Short mmCIF file of C-alpha atoms in Angstrom, two decimals:
data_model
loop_
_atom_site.label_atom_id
_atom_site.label_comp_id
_atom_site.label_asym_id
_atom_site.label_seq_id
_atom_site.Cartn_x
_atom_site.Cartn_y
_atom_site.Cartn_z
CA UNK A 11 -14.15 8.12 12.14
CA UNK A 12 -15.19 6.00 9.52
CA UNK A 13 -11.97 6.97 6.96
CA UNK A 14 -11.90 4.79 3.39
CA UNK A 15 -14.68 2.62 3.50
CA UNK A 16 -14.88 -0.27 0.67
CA UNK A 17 -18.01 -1.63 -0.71
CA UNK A 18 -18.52 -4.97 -0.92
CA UNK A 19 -15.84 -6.34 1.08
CA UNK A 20 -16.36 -9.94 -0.93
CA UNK A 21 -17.37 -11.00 -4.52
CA UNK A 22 -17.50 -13.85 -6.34
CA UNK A 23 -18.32 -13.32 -10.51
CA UNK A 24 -18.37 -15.52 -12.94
CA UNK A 25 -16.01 -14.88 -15.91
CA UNK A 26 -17.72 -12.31 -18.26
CA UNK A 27 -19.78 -10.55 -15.57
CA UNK A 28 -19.43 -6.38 -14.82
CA UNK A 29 -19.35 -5.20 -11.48
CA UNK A 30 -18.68 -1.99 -9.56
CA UNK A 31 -16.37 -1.79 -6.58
CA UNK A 32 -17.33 1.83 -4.40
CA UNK A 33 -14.75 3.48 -2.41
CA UNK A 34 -15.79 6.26 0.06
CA UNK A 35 -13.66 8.43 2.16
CA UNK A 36 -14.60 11.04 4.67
CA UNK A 37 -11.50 12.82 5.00
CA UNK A 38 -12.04 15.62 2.47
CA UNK A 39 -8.69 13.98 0.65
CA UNK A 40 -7.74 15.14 -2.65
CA UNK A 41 -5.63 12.03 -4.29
CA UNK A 42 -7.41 8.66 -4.48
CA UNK A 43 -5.92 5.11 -5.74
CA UNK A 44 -6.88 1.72 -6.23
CA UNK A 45 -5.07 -1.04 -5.76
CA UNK A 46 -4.32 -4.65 -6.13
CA UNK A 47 -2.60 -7.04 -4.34
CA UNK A 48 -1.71 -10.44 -5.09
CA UNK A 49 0.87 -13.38 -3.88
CA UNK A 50 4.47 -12.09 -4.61
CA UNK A 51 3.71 -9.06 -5.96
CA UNK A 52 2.77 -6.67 -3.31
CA UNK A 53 0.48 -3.77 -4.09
CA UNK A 54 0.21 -2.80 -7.41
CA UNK A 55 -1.47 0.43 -8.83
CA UNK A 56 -4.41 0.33 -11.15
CA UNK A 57 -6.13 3.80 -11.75
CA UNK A 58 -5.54 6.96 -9.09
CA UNK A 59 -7.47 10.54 -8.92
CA UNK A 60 -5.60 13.44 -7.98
CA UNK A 61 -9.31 15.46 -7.76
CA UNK A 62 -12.81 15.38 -8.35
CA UNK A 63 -13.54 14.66 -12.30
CA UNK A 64 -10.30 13.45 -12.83
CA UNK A 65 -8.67 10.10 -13.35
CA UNK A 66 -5.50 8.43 -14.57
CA UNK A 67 -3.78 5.24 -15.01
CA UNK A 68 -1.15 3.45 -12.64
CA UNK A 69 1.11 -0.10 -13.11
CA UNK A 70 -2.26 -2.38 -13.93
CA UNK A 71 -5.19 -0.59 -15.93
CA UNK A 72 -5.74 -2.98 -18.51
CA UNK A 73 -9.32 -4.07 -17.87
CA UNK A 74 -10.70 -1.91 -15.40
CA UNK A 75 -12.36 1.56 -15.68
CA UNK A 76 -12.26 4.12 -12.70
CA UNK A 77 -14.77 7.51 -12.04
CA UNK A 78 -14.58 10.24 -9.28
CA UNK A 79 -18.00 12.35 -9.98
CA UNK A 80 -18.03 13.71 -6.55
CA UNK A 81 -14.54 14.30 -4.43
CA UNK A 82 -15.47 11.77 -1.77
CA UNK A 83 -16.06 8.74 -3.94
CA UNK A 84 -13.91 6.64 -6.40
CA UNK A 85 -15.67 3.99 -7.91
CA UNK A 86 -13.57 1.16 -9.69
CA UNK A 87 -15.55 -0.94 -12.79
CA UNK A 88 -14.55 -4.31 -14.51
CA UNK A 89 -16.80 -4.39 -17.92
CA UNK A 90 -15.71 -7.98 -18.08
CA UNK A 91 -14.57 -10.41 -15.69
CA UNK A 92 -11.57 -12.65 -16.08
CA UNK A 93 -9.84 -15.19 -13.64
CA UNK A 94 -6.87 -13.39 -13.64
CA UNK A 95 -9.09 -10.39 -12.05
CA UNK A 96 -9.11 -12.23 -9.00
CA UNK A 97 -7.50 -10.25 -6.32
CA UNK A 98 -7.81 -8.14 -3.34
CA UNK A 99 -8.95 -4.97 -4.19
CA UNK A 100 -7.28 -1.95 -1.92
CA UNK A 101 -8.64 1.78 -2.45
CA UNK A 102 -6.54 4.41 -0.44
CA UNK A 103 -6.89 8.26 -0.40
CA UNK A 104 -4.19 11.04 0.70
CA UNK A 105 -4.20 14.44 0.92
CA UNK A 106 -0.49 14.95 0.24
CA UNK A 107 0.02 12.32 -2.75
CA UNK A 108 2.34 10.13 -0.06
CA UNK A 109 0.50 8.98 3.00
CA UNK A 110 -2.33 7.19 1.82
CA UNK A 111 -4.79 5.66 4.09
CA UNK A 112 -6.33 2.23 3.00
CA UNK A 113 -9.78 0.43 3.27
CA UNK A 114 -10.26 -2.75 4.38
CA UNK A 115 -10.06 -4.41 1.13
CA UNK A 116 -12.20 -6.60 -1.48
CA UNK A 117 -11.56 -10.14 -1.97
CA UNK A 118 -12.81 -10.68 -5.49
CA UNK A 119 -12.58 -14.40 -6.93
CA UNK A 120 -13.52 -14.56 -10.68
CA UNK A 121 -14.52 -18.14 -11.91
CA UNK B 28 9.41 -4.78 -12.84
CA UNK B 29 10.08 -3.76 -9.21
CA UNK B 30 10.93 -0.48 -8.47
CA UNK B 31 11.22 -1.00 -4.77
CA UNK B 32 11.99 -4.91 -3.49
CA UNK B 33 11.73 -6.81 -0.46
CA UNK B 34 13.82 -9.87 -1.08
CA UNK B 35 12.65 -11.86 2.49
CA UNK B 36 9.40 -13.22 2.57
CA UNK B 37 9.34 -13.64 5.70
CA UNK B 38 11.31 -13.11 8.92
CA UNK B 39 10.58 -14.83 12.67
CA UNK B 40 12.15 -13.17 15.81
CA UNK B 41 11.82 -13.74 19.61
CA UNK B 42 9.86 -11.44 21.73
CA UNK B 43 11.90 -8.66 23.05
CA UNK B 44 15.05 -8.88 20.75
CA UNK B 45 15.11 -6.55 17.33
CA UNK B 46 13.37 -7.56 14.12
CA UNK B 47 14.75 -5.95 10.78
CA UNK B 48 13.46 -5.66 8.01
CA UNK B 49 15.41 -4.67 4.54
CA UNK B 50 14.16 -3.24 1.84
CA UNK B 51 16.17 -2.30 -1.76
CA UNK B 52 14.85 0.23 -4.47
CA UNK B 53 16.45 0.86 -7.93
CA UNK B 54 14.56 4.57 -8.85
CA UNK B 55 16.94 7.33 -8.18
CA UNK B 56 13.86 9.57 -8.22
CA UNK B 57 12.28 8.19 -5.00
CA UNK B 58 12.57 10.97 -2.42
CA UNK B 59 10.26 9.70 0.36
CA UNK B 60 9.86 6.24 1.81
CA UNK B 61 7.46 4.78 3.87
CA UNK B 62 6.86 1.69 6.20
CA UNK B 63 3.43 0.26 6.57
CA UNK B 64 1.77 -2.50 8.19
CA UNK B 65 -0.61 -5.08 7.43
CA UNK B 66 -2.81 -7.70 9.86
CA UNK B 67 -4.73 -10.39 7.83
CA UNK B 68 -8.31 -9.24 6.74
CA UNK B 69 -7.66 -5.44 7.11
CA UNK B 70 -5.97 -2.99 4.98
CA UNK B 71 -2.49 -1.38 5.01
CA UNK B 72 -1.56 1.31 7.58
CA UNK B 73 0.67 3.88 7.89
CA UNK B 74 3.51 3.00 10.21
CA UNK B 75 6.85 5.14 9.94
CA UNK B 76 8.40 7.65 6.96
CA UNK B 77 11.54 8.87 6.02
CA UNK B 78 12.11 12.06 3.43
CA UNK B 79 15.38 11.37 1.38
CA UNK B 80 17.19 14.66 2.94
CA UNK B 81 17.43 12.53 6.57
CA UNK B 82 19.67 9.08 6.94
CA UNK B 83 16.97 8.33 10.30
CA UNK B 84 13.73 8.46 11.86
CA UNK B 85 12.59 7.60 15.13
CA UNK B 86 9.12 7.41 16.24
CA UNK B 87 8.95 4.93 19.64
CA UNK B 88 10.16 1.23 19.17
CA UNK B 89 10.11 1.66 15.28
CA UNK B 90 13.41 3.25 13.69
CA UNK B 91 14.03 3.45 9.76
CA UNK B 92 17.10 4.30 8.23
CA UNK B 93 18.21 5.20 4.52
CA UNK B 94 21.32 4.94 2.98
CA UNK B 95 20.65 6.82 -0.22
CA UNK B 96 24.20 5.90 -2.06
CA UNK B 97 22.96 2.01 -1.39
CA UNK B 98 19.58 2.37 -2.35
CA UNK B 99 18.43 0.87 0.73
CA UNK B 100 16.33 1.46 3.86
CA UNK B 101 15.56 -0.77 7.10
CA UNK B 102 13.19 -0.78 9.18
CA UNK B 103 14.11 -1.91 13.15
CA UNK B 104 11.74 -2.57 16.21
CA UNK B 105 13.05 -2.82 19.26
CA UNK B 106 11.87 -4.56 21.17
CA UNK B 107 9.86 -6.47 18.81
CA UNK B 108 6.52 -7.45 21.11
CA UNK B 109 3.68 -10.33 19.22
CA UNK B 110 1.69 -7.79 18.16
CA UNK B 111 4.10 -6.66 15.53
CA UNK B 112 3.48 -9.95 13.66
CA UNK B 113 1.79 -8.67 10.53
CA UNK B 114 3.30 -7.91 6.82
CA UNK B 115 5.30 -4.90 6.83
CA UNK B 116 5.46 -3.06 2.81
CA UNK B 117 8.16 -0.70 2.04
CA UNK B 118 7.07 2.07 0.00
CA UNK B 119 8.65 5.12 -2.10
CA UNK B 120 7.55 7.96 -3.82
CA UNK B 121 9.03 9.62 -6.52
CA UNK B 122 9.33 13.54 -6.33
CA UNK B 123 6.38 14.97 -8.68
CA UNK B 124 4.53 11.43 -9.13
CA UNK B 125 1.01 10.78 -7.58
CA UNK B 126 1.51 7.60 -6.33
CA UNK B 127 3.30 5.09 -4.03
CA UNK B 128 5.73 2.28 -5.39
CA UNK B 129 5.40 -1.01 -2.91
CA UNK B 130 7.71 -3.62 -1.89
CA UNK B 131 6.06 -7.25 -2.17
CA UNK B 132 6.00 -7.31 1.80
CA UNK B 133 7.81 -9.26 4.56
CA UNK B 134 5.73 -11.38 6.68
CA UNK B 135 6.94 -10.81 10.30
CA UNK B 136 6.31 -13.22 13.02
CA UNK B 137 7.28 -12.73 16.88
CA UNK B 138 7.84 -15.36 18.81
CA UNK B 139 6.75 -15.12 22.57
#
């Protein structure tokens, strides 16, 4: 029962630096979303899949680049780091575009 | 800015009495809401959901109601027990979008 599993669950990168954030879920879900959540501003939507080979933009894109090759992955890029980057990192995935279950989170610190 | 707001950061209540917690949305498209429920160092979980055709739903100690023509919902425990401390988001989704809309959370602490 492993659900939405996050990969790494902590990152520190240096201002400049790329990096890939993996999502897995084993639920056989069709939507997928990443997040982002930071002081005062609760979660905030970045890029979300509603299938396998496709991808679209939420509230937050700017700066990040999303792919979903196979239906059970969602993998989140940043091409190049900047401090204001640094945030928690949530994926979720649902099957009905409305309960979406979470991972544990990435704490990602840019400096 | 916010679609959906939670304007108390936080909110402390004593074990056993009811805890809550308000939450205010400005979309007239939302037409399902949802309550979840964050511990430090984990992610969010589902708690409690309400579609926009009911006023109330009832699942155990946890209770949400909707008052559409306000554009608000509540969430109430009862009774509220110390493991309910955590950060409770509100959540809405808008009929034909893909995603959720979240509150900025209300941190909820119970006092034994």
């Amino acid at each position: 029962n492993a659900g939405v599993t996050q990969t790494p669950k902590f990152r520190v990168l240096k201002t400049g630096q790329s990096m890939t954030l993996l999502c897995a879920q084993d639920m056989n879900h069709e939507y997928m979303y990443w997040y982002r959540q930071d002081p005062g501003m609760g979660l905030r939507l970045i890029h979300y899949s509603v299938g396998e080979g496709t991808t679209a933009k939420g509230e937050v894109p700017d700066g990040y680049n999303v792919s979903r090759l196979k239906k059970q992955n969602f993998l989140l890029g940043l091409e190049s780091a900047a401090p204001s980057q640094t945030s928690v990192y949530f994926c979720a995935s649902s099957q009905d575009r409305v309960k979406a279950f979470f991972g544990q989170g990435t704490r990602l610190t840019v400096v | 800015d916010q679609q959906v707001k939670q304007n108390s950061p936080s909110l402390s209540v004593q074990e056993g009495r009811i805890s809550i917690l308000n939450c205010d949305y400005t979309n007239s498209m939302f037409d399902y809401f949802l309550w979840y429920k964050k511990y430090p160092a984990e992610g969010p979980t589902f708690l409690i959901s309400i579609s926009s055709i009911k006023d109330k739903n009832e699942d155990g100690r946890f209770t949400v109601f909707l008052n559409k023509s306000a554009k608000h919902l509540s969430l109430h425990i009862v009774p509220s027990q110390p493991g309910d401390s955590a950060v409770y988001f509100c959540a809405a989704s808008a009929s034909g979008a893909n995603n959720l809309f979240f509150g900025t959370g209300t941190r909820l602490t119970v006092i034994p």
